[in-house]
Tab-separated table of N, CA and C in Angstrom:
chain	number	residue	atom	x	y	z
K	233	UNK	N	91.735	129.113	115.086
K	233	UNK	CA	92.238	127.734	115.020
K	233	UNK	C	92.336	127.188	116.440
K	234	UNK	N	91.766	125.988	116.659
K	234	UNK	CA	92.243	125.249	117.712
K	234	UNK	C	93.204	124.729	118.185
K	235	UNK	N	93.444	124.727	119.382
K	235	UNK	CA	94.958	124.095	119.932
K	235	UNK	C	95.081	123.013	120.896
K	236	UNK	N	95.427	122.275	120.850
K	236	UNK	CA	95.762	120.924	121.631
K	236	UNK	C	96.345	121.185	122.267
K	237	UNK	N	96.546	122.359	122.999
K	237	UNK	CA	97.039	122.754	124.155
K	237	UNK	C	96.374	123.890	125.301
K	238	UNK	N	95.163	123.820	124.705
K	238	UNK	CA	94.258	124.541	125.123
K	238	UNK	C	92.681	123.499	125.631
K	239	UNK	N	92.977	123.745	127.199
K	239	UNK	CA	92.243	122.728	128.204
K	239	UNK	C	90.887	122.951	127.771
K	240	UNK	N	89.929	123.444	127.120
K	240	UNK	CA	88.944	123.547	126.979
K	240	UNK	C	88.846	122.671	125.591
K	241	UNK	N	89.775	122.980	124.719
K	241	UNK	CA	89.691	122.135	123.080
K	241	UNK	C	90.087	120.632	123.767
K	242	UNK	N	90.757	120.181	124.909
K	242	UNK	CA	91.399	119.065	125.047
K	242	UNK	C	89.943	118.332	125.379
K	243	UNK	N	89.319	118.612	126.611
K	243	UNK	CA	88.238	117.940	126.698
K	243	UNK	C	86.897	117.806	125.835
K	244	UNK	N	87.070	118.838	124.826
K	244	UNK	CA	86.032	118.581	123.832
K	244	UNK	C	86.264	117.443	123.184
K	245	UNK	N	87.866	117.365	122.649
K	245	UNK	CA	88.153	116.532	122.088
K	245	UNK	C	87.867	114.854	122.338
K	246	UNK	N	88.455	115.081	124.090
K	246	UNK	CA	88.142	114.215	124.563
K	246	UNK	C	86.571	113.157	124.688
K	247	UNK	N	85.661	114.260	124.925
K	247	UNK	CA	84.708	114.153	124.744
K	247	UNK	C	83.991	113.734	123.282
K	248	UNK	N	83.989	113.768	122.107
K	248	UNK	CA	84.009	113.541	121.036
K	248	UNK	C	84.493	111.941	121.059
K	249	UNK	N	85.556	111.714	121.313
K	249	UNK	CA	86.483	110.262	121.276
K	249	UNK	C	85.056	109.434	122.118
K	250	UNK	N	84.963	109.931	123.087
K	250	UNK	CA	83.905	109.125	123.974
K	250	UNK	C	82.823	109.055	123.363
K	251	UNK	N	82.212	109.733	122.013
K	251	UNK	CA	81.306	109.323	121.358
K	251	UNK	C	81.716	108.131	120.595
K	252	UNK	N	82.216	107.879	120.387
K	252	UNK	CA	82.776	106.420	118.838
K	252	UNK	C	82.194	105.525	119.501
K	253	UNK	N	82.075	104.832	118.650
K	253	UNK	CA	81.562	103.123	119.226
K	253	UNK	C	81.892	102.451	117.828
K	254	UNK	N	82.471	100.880	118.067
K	254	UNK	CA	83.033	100.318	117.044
K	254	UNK	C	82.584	100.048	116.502
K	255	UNK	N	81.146	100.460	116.171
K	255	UNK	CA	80.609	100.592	114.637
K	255	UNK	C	79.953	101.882	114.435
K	256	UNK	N	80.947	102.771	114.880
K	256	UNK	CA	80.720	104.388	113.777
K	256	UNK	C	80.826	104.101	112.496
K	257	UNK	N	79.970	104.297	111.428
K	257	UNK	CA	79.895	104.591	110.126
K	257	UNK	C	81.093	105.396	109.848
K	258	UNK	N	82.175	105.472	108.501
K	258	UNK	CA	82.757	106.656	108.245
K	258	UNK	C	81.649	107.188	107.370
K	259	UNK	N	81.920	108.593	107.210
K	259	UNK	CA	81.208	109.336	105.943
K	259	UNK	C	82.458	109.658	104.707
K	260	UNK	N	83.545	109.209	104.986
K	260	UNK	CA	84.687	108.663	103.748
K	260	UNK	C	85.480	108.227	104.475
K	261	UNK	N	86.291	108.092	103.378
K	261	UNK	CA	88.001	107.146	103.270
K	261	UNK	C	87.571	105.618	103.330
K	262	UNK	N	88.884	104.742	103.884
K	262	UNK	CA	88.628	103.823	103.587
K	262	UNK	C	88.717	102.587	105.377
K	263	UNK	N	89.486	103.555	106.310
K	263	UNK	CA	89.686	103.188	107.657
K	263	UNK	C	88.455	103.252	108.277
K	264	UNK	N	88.379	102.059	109.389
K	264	UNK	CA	86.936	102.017	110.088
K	264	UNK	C	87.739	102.437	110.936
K	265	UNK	N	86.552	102.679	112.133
K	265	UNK	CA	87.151	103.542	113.392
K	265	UNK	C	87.776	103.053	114.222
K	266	UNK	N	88.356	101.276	114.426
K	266	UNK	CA	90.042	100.915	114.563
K	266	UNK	C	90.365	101.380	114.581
K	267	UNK	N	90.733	101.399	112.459
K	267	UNK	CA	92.042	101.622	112.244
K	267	UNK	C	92.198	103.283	112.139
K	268	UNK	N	90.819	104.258	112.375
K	268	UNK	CA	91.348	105.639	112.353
K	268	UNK	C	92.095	105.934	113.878
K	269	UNK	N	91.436	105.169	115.118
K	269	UNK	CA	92.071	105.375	115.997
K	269	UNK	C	93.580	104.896	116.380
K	270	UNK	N	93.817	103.868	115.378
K	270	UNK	CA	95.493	103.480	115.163
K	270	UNK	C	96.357	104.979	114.746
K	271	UNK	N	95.660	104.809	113.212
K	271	UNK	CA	96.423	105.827	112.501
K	271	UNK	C	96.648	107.343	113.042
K	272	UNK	N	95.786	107.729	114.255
K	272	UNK	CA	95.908	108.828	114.722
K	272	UNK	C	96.859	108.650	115.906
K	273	UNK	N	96.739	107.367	116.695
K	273	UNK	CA	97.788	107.137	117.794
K	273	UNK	C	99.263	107.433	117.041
K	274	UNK	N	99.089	106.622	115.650
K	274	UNK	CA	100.938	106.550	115.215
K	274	UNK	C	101.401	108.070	114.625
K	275	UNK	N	100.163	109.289	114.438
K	275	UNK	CA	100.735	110.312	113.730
K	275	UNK	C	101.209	110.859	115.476
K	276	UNK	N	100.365	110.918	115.996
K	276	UNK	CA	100.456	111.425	117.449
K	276	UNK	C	101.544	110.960	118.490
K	277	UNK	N	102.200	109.889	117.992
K	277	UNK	CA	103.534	108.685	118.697
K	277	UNK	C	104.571	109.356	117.763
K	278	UNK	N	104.480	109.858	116.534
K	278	UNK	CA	105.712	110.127	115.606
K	278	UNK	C	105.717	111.639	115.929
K	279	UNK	N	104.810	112.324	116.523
K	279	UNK	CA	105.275	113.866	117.140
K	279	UNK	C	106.496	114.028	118.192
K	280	UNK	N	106.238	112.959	118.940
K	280	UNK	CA	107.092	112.911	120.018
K	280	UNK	C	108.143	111.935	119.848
K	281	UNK	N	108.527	111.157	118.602
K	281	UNK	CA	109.725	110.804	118.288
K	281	UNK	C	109.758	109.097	118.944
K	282	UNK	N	108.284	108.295	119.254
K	282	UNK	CA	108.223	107.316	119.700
K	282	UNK	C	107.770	106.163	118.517
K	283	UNK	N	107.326	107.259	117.263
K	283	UNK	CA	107.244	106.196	115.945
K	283	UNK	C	107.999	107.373	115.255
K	284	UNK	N	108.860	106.288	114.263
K	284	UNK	CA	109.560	106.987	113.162
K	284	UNK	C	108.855	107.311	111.757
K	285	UNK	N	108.962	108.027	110.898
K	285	UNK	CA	108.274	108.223	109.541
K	285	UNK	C	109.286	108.784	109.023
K	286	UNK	N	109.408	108.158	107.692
K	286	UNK	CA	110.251	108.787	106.901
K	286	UNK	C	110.071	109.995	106.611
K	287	UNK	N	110.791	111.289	106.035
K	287	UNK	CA	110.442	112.467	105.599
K	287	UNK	C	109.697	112.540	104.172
K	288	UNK	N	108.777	112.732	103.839
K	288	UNK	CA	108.042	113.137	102.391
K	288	UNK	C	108.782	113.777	101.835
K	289	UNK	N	109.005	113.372	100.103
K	289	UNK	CA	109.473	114.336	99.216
K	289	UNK	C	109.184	115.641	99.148
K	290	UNK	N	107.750	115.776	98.984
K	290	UNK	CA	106.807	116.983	98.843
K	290	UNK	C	107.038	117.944	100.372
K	291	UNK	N	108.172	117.635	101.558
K	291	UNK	CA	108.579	118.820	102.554
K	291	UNK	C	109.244	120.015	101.817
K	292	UNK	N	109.850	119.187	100.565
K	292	UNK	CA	110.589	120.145	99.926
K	292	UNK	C	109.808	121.656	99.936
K	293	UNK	N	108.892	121.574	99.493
K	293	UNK	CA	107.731	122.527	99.465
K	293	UNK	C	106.809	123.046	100.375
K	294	UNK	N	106.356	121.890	101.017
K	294	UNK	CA	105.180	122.272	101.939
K	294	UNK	C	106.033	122.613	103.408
K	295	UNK	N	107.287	122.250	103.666
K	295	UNK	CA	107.746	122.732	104.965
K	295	UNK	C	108.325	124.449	104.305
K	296	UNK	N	107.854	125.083	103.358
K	296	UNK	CA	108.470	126.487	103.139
K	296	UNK	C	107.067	127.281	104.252
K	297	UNK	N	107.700	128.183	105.036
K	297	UNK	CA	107.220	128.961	105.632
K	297	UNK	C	105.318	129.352	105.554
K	298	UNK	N	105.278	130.167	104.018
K	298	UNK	CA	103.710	130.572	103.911
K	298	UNK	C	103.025	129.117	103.260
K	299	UNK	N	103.835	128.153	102.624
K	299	UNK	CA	102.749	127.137	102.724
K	299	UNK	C	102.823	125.767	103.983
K	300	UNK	N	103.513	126.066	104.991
K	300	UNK	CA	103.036	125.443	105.882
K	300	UNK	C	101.996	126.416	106.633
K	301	UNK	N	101.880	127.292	107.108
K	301	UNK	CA	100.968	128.229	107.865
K	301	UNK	C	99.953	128.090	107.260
K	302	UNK	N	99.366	128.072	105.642
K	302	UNK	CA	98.525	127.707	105.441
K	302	UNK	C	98.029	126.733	105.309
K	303	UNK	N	98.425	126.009	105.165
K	303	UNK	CA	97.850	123.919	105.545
K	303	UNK	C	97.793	123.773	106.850
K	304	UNK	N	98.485	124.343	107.836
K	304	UNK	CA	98.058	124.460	109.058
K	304	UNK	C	97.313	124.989	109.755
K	305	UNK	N	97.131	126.476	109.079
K	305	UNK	CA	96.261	127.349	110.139
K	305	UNK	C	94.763	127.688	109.050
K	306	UNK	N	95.186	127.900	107.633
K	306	UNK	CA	94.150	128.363	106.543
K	306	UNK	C	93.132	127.726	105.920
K	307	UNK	N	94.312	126.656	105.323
K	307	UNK	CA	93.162	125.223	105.124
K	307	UNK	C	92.400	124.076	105.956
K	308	UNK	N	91.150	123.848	105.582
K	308	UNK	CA	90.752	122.544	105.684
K	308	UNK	C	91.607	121.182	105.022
K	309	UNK	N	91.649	120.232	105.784
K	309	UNK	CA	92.546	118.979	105.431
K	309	UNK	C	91.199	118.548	104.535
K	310	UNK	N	91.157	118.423	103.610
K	310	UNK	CA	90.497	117.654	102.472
K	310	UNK	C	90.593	116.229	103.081
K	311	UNK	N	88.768	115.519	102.348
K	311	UNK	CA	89.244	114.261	102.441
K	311	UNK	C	89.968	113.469	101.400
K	312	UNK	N	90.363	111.927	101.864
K	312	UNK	CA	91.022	111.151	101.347
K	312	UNK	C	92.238	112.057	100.891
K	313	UNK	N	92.956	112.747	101.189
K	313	UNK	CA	94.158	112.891	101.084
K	313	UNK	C	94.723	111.730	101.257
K	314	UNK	N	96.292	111.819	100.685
K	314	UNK	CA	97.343	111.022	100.975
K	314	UNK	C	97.818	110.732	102.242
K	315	UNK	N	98.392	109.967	102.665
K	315	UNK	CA	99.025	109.887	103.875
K	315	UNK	C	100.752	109.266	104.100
K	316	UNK	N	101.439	109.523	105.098
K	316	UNK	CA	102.554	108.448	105.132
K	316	UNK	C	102.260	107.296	105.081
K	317	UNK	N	102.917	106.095	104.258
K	317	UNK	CA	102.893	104.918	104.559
K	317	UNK	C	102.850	104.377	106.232
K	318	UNK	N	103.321	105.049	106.688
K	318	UNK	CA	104.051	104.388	107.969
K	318	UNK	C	102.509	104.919	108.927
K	319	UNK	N	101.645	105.987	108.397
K	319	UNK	CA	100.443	106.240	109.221
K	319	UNK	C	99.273	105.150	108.454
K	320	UNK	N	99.477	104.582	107.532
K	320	UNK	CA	98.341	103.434	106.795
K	320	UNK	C	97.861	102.094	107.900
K	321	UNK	N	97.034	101.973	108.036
K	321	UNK	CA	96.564	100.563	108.981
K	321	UNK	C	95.113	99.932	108.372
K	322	UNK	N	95.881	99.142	108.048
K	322	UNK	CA	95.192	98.136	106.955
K	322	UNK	C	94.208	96.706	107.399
K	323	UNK	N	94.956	96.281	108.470
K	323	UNK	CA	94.656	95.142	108.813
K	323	UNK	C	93.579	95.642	110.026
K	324	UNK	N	93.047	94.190	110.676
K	324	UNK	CA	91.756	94.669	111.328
K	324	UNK	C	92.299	95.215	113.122
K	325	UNK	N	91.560	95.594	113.314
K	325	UNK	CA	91.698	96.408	115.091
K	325	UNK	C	90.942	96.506	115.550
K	326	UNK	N	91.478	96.248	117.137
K	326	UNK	CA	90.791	96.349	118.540
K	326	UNK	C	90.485	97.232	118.847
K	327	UNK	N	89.138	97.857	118.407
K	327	UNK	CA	88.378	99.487	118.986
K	327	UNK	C	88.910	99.758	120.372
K	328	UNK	N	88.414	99.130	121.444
K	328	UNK	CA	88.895	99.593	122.638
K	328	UNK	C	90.133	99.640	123.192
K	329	UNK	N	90.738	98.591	122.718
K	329	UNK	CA	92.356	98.850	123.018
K	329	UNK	C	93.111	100.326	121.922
K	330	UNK	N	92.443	100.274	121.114
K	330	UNK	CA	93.020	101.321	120.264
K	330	UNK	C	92.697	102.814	120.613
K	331	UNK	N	91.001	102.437	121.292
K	331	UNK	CA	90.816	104.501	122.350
K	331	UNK	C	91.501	104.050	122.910
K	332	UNK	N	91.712	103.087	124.412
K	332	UNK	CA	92.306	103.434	125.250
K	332	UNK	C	93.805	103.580	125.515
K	333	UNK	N	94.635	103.174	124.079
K	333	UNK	CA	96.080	103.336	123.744
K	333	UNK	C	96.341	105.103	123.110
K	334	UNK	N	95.123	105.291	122.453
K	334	UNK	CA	95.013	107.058	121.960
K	334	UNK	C	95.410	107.482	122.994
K	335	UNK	N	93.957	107.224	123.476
K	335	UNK	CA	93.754	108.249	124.719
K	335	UNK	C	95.270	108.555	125.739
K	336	UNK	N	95.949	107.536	126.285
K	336	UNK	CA	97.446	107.670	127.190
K	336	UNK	C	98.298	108.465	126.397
K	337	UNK	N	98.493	108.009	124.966
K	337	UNK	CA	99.136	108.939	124.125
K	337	UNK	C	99.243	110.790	124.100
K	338	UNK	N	97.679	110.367	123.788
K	338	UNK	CA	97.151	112.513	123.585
K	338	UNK	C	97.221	112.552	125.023
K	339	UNK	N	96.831	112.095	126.431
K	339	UNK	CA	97.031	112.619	127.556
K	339	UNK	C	98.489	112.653	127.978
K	340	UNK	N	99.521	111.908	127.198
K	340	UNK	CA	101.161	111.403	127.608
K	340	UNK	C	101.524	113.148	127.117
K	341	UNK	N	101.101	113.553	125.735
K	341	UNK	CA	101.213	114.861	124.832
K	341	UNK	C	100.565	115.862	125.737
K	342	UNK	N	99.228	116.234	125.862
K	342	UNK	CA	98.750	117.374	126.581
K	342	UNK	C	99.310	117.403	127.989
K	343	UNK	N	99.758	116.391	128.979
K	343	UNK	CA	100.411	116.998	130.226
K	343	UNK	C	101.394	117.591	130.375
K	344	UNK	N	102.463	116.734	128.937
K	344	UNK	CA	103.738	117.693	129.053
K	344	UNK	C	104.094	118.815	129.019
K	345	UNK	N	103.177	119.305	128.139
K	345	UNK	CA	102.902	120.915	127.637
K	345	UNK	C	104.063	121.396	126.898
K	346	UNK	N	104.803	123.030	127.490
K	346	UNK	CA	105.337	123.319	126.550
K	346	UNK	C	106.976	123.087	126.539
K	347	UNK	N	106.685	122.074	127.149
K	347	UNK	CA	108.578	121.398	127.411
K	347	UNK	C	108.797	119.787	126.967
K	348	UNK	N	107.562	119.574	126.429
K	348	UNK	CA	107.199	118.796	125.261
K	348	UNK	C	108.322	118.791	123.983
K	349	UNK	N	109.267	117.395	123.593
K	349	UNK	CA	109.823	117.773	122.502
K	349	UNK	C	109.312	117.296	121.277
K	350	UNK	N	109.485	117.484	120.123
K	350	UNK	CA	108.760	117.301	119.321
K	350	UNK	C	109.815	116.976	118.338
K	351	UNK	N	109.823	116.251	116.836
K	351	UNK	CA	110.726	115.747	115.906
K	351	UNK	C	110.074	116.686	114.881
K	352	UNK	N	110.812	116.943	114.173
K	352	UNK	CA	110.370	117.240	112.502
K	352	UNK	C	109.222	116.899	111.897
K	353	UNK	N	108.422	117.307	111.481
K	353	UNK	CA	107.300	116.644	110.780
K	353	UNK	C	107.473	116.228	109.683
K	354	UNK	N	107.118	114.791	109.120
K	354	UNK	CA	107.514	114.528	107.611
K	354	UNK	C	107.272	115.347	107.074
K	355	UNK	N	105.984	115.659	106.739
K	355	UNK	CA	106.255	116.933	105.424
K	355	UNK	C	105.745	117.996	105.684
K	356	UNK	N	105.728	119.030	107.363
K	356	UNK	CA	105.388	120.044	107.559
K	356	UNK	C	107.117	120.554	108.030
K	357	UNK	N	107.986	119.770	107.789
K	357	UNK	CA	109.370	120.003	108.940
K	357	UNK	C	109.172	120.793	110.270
K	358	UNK	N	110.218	121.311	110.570
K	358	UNK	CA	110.529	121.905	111.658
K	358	UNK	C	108.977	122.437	111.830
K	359	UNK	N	108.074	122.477	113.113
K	359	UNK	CA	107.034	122.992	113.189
K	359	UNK	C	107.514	123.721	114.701
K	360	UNK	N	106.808	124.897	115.250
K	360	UNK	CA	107.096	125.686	116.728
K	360	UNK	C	105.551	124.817	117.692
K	361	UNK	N	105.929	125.213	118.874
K	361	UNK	CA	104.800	124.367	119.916
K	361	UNK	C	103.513	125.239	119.438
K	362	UNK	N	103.492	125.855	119.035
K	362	UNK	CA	102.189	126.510	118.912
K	362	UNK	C	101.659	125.561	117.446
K	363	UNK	N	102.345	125.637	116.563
K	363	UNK	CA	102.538	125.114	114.824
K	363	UNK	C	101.751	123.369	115.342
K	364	UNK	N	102.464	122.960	116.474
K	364	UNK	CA	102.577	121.569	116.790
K	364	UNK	C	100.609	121.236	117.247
K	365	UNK	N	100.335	122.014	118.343
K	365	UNK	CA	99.053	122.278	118.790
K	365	UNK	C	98.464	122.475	118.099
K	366	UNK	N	98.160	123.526	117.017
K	366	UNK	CA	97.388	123.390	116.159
K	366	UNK	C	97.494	122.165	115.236
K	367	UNK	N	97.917	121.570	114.503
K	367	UNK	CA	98.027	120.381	113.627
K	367	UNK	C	97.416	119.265	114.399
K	368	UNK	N	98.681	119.173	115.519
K	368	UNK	CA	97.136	117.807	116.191
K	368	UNK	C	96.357	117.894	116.433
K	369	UNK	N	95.812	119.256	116.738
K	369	UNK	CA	93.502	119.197	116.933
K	369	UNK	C	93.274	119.276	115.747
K	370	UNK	N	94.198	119.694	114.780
K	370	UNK	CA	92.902	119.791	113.162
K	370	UNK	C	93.381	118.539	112.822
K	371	UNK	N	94.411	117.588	112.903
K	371	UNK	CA	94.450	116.067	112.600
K	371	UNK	C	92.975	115.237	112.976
K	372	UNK	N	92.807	115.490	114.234
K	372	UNK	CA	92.199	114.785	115.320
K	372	UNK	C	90.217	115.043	114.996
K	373	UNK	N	90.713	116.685	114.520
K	373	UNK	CA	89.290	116.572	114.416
K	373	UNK	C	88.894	116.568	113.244
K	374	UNK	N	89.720	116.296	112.102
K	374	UNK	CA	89.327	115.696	111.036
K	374	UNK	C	88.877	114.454	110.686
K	375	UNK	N	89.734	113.659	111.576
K	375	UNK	CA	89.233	112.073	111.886
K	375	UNK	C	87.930	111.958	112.524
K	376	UNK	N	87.789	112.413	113.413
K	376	UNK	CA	86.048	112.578	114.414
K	376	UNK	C	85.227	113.024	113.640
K	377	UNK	N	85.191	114.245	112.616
K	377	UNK	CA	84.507	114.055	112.138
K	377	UNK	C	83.829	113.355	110.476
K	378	UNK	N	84.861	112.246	110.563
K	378	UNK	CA	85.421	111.529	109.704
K	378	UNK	C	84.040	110.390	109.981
K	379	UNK	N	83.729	110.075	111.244
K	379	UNK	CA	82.946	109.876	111.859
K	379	UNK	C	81.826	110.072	112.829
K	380	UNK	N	81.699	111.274	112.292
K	380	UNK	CA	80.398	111.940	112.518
K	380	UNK	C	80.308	112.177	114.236
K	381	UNK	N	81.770	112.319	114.611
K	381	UNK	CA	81.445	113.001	115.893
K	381	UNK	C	82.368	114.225	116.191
């Protein structure tokens, strides 16, 4: 599994982002690559407690020990899954203001490292810095290649 805290996955990542152009095709869902680069800024702003999200019913469950490790570390994120309301972006967006608002974000996240604090996850709860790193590169690179990069 990859980690968003690991300088070699950061610049791939990075690198990848620098492929998009505001008319990447998705190959699903329903967000153009705006609003995926919104919706990934606000999951990535609500790690660090700078956007709020309510907690999901379904933590009840999925924050228990062996089924968070496996949605985190075992599974593939399926597409069109569900999402928080509060990660939905509906209306239209500014491609470039939206990389270059990511981008300060995931670089605001990867410099801090491991003194980085982090909030609860709606419905993974309490996650450890390692738990945290992994989830945002498999977030991140589910979206990229959401769009074929």
């Amino acid at each position: 599994m990859e980690s968003l805290w690991n300088k070699n996955n950061q610049a791939l990542l990075i690198s990848r982002i620098e492929q998009l152009k505001d008319n990447s095709p998705r190959k699903w869902g329903k967000m153009d690559v705006a609003q995926m680069l919104e919706h990934i800024n606000i999951a990535y702003k609500n790690s660090i407690d700078e956007v709020q999200v309510n907690k999901n019913p379904l933590s009840v469950i999925i924050s228990l020990p062996p089924v968070k490790k496996l949605m985190i570390y075992g599974m593939p994120f399926l597409k069109n899954l569900p999402t928080a309301k509060e990660y939905i972006v509906k209306d239209s967006q500014d491609f470039e203001k939206n990389k270059e608002d990511f981008l300060k974000t995931f670089h605001k996240i990867t410099q801090k490292g491991s003194d980085q604090t982090f909030v609860s996850h709606p419905i993974f709860g309490e996650l450890s810095y390692e738990d945290w790193g992994a989830l945002l590169s498999k977030h991140l690179d589910h979206h990229l290649k959401q769009f074929g990069v």
